[in-house]
Short mmCIF file of C-alpha atoms and ligand atoms in Angstrom, two decimals:
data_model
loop_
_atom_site.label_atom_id
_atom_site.label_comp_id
_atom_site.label_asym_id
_atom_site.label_seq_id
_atom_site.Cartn_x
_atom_site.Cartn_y
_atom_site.Cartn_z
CA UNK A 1 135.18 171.04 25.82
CA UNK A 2 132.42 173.37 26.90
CA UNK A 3 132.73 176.88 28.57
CA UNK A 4 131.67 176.83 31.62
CA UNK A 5 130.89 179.74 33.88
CA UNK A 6 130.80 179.80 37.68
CA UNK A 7 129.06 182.91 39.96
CA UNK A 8 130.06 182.93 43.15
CA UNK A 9 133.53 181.37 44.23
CA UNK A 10 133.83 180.63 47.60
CA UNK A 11 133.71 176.93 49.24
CA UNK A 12 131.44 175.64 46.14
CA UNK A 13 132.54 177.59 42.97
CA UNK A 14 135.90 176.60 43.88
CA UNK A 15 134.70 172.92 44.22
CA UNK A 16 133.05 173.28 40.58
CA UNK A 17 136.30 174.88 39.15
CA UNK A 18 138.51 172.32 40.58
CA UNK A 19 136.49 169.74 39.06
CA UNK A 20 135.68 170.78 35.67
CA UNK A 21 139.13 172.87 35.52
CA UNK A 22 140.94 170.52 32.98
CA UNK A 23 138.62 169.32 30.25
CA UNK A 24 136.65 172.79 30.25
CA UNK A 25 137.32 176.57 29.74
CA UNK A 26 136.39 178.22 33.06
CA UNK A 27 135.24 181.71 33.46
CA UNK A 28 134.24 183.27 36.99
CA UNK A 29 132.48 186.45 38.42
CA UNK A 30 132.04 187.28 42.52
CA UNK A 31 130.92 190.41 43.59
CA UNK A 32 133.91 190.95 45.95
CA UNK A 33 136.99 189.38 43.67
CA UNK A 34 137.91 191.71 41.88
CA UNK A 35 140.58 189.41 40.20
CA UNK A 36 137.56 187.85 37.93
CA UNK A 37 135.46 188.64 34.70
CA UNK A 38 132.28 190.70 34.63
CA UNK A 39 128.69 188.89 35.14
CA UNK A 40 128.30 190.06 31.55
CA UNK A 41 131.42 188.93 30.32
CA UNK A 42 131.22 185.63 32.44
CA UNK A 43 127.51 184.57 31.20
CA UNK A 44 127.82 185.64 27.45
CA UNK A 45 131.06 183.35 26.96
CA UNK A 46 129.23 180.37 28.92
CA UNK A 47 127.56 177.11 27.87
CA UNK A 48 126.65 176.38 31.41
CA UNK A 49 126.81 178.56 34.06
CA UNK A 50 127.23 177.42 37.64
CA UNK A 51 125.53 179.51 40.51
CA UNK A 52 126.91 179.15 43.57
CA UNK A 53 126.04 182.10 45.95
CA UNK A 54 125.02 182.37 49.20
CA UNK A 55 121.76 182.11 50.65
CA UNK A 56 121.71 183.53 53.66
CA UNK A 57 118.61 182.81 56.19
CA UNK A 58 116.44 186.01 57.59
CA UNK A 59 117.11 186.63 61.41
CA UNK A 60 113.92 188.67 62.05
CA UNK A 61 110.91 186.03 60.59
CA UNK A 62 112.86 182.42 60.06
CA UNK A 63 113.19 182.35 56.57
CA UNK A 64 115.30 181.94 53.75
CA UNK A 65 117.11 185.34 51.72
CA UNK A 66 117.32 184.85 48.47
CA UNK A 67 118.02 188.43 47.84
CA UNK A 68 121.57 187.66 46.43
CA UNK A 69 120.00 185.30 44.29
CA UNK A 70 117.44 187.50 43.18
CA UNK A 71 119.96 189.73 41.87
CA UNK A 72 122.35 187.72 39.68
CA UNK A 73 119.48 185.87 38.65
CA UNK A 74 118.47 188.91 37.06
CA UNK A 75 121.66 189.62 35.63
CA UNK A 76 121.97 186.61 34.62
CA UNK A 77 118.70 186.38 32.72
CA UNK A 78 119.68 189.53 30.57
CA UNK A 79 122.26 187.67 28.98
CA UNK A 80 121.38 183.88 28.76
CA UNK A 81 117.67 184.52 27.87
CA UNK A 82 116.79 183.28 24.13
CA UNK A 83 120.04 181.12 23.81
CA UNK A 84 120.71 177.64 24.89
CA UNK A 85 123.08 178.51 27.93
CA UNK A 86 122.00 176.53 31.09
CA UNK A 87 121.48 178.39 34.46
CA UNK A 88 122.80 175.61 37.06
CA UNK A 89 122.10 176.53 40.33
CA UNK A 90 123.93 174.94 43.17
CA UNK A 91 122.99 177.17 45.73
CA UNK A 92 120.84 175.76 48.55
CA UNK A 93 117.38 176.73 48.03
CA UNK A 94 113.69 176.18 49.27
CA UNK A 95 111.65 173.71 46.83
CA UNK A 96 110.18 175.68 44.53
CA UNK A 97 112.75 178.36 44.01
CA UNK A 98 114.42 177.26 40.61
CA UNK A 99 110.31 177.11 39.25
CA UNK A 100 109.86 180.40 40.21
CA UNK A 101 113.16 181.70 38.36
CA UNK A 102 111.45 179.83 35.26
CA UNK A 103 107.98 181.54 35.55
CA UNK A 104 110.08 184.86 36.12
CA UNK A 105 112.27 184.16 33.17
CA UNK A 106 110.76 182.11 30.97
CA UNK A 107 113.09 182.18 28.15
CA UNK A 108 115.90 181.16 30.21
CA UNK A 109 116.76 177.77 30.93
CA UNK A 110 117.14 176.80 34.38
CA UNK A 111 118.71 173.78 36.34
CA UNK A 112 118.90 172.60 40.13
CA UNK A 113 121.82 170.59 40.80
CA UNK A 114 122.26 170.52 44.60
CA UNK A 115 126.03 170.05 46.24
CA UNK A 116 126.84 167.84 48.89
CA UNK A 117 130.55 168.71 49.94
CA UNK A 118 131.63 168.90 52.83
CA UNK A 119 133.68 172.47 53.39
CA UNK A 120 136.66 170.55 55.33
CA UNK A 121 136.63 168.59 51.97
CA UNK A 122 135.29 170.20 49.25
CA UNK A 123 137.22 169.27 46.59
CA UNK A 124 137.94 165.77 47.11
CA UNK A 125 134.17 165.61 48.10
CA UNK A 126 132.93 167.49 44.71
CA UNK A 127 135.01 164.76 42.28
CA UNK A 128 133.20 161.84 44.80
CA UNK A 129 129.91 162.46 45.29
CA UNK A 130 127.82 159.77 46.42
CA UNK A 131 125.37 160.71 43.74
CA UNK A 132 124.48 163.31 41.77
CA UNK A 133 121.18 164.86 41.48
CA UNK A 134 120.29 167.00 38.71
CA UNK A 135 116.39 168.55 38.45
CA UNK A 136 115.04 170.34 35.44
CA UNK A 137 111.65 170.70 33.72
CA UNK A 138 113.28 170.20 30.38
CA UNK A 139 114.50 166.94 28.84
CA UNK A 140 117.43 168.40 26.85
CA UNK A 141 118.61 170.48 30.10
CA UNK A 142 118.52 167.49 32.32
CA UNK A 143 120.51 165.72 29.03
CA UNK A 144 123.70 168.35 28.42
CA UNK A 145 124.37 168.71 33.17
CA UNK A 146 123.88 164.61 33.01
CA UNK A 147 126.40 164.50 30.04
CA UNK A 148 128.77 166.83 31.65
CA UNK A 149 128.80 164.75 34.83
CA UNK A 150 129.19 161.48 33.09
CA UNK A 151 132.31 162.63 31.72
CA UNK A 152 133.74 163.24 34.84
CA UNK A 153 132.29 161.51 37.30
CA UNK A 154 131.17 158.18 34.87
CA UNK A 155 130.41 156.10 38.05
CA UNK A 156 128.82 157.96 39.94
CA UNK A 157 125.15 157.24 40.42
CA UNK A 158 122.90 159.90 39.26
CA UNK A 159 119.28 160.66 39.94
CA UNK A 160 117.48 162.90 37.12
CA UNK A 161 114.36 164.53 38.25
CA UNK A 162 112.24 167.82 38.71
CA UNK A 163 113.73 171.16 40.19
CA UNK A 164 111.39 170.86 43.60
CA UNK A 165 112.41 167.58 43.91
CA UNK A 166 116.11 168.03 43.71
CA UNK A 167 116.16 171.20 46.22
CA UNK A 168 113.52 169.06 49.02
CA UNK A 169 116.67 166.08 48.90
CA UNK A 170 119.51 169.07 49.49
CA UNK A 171 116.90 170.01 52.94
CA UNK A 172 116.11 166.53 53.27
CA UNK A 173 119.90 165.01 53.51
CA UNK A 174 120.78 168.20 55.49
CA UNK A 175 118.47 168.73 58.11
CA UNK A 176 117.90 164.64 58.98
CA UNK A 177 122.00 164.79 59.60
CA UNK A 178 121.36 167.90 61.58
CA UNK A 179 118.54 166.22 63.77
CA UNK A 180 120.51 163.34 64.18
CA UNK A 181 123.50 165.57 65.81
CA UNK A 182 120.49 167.06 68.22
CA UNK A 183 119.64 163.55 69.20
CA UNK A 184 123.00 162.41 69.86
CA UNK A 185 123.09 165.39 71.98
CA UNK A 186 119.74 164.91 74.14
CA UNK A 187 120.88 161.07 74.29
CA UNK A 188 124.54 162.16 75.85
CA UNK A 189 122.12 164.24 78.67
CA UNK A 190 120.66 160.97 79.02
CA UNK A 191 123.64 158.95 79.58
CA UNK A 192 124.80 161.95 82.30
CA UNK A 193 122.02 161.78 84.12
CA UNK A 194 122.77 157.86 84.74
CA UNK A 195 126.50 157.95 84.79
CA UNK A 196 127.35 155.59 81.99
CA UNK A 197 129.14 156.50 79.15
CA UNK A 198 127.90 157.88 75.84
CA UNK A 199 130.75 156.52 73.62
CA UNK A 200 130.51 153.31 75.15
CA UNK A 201 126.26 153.61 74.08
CA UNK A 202 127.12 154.64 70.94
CA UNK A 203 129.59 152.10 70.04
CA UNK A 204 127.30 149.58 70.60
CA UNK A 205 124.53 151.28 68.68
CA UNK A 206 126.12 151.88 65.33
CA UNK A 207 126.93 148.31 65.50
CA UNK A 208 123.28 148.13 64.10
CA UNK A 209 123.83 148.30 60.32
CA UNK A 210 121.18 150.49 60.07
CA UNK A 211 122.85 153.55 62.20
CA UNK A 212 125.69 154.49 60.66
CA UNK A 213 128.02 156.33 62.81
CA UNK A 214 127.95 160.01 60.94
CA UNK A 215 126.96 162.98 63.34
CA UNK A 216 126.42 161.06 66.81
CA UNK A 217 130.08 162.60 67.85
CA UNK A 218 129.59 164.97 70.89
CA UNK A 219 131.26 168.08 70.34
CA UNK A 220 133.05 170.09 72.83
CA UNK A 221 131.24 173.24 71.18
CA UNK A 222 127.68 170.98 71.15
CA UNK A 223 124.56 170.46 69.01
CA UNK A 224 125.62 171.61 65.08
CA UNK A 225 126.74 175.23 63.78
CA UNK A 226 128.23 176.07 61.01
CA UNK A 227 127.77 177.44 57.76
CA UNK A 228 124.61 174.77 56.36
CA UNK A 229 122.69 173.01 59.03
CA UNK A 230 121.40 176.72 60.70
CA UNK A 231 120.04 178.31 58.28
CA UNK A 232 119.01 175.24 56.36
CA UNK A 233 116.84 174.11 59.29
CA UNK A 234 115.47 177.91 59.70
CA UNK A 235 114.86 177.59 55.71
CA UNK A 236 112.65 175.22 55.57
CA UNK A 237 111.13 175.83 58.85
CA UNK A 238 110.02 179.20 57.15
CA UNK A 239 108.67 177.41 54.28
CA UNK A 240 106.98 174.80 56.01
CA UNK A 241 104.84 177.54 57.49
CA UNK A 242 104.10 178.91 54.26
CA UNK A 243 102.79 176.03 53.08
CA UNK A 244 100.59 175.59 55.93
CA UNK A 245 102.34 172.83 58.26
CA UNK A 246 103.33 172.58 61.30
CA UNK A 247 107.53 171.27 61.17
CA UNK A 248 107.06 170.86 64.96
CA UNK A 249 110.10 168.39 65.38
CA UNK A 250 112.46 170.72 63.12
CA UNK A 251 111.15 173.76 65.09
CA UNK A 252 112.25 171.57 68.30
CA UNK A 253 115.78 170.72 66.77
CA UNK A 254 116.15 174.08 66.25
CA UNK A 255 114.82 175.39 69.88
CA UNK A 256 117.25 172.56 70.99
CA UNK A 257 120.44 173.19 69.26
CA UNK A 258 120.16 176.87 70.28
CA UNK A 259 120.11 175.33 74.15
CA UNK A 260 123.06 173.19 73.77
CA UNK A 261 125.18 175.21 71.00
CA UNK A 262 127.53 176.59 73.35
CA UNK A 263 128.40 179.70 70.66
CA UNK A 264 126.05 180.65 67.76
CA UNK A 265 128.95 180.30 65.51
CA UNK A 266 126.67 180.58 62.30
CA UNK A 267 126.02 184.49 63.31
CA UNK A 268 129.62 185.32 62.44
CA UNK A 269 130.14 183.53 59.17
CA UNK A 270 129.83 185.76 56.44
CA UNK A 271 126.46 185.56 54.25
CA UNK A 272 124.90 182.93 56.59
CA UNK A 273 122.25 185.70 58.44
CA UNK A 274 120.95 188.52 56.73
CA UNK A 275 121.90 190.69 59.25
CA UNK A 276 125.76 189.82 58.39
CA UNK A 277 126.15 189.42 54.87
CA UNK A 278 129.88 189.74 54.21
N1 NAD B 1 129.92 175.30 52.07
C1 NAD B 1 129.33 174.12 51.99
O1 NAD B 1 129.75 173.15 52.64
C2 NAD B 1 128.14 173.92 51.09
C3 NAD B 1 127.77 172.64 50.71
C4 NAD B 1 126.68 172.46 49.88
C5 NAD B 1 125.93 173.56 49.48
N2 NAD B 1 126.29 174.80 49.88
C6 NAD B 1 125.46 175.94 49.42
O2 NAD B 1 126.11 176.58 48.33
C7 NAD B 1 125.91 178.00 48.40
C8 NAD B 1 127.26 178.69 48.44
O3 NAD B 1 127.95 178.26 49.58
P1 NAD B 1 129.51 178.52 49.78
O4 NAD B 1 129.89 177.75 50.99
O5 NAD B 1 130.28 178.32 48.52
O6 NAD B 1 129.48 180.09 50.13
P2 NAD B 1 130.74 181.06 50.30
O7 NAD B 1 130.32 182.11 51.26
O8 NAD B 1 131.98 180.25 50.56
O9 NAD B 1 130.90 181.71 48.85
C9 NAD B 1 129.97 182.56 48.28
C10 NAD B 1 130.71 183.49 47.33
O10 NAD B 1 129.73 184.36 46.74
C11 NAD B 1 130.27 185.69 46.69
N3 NAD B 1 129.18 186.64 46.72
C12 NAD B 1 128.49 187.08 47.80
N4 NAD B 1 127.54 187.95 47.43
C13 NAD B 1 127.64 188.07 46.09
C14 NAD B 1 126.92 188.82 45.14
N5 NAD B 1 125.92 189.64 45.50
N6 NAD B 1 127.26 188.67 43.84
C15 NAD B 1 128.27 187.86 43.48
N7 NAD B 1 129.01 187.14 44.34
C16 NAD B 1 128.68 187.24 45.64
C17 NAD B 1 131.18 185.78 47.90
O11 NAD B 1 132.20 186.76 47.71
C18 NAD B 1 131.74 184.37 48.02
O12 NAD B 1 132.99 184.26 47.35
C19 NAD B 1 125.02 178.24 49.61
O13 NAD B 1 123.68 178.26 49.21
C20 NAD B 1 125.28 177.02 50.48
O14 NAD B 1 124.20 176.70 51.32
C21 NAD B 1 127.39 175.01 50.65
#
């Protein structure tokens, strides 16, 4: 039995309580429920704490905000640094991120273990992952998250690699779903324009093993919103740039979506823009 702590408990620190709830002892902080421990009290009792806040995308200059971050990271780093506690963070963040929480705190250890749920489901979807991914620079880090997840999830197949790594496959899975969802959509204008119909297309598309049928469904609301795929997609846009490349096609998906997104439904979900945090 380890103690685990989770920061942040909205759609995924409820996921991560639900499924490590009965073979662990579970201690949570959030900013705004008051119901919960302290940061303090939550980290110094903790084996393994799980961080699972939002990160928010930057209306004015496409980029990510990792300002919540930033600050229980901090707080965070008071209390674990010089021990053996594990920093997992689950939050969505830009490759290179959970490295530049190690520079900052180097006596801390830190962890990358993206999430995969989807909202409607995230329970069910947290206890069956498809896989599990866990990045660290450290051998015995990357041994005491795989050991957790073994014990609860013992067939599920799990990838062990390095922090960037693990948060380019969160962006990676997202935004190729979310581009797929823009293509459906700019096929369906196709099929319009020649009268036939798109289901009838589609059905006999995903009949090709290759195409599974995920995210071709045209949505009364079109294109993708939500919580993820928006300010995923403006994420890594931002970072692309930094690095020096030109993301032309996930500029275009993003140019696109906000054409055929009937409602920018992502600008009134708490802690999705900057300009709305809560
Ligand atoms: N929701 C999903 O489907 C999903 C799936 C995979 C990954 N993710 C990623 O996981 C992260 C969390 O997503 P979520 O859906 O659980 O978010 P959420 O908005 O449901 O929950 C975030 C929680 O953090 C709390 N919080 C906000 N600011 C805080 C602060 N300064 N200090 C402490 N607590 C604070 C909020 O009160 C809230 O309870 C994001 O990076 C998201 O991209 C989400």
């Amino acid at each position: 039995m380890a103690n685990i702590g989770i920061v942040g408990y909205g759609f995924v620190g409820t996921a991560v309580e639900y499924g490590f709830k009965d073979d662990h002892n579970i201690r949570i902080y959030d900013k705004y429920k008051e119901e919960f421990d302290t940061l303090e009290g939550v980290v110094k009792s903790s084996e393994l704490i799980f961080v699972c806040l939002p990160t928010p995308y930057k209306d004015e200059n496409m980029n990510i905000d990792l300002s919540i971050m930033d600050e229980n990271i901090e707080g965070i780093s008071k209390y674990a640094k010089n021990t053996d506690k594990i920093v997992i963070i689950k939050s969505t963040v830009v490759p290179g991120t959970t490295r530049n929480y190690s520079n900052q705190y180097p006596d801390v250890n830190f962890c990358f273990n993206p999430e995969f749920l989807r909202e409607a489901h995230h329970l069910e979807d947290f206890v069956n992952p498809d896989r599990t991914v866990i990045g660290a620079d450290k051998e015995e880090v990357l041994a005491r998250v795989a050991q957790l997840y073994r014990k609860k999830m013992p067939h599920v197949p799990m990838f062990m690699t390095d922090p960037t790594t693990a948060e380019l496959v969160k962006y990676f899975s997202n935004l190729f779903l979310a581009t797929k969802v823009t293509f459906a959509n700019e096929m369906s204008e196709f099929c319009d324009a020649l009268e036939v119909d798109y289901n009838e297309v589609k059905g006999m598309v995903t009949a090709d093993r290759r195409i599974s049928d995920s995210h071709l469904e045209i949505t009364k609301e079109g294109g993708f919103g939500g919580k993820c795929f928006p300010k995923d997609l403006v994420a890594l846009i931002g970072l692309g740039k930094k690095l020096g490349l030109e993301p032309s096609l996930l500029e275009a998906v993003w140019e696109k979506n906000l054409k055929v997104r009937k409602k920018q439904d992502w600008k009134d979900i708490p802690f999705v823009s900057s300009n709305q945090k809560k």
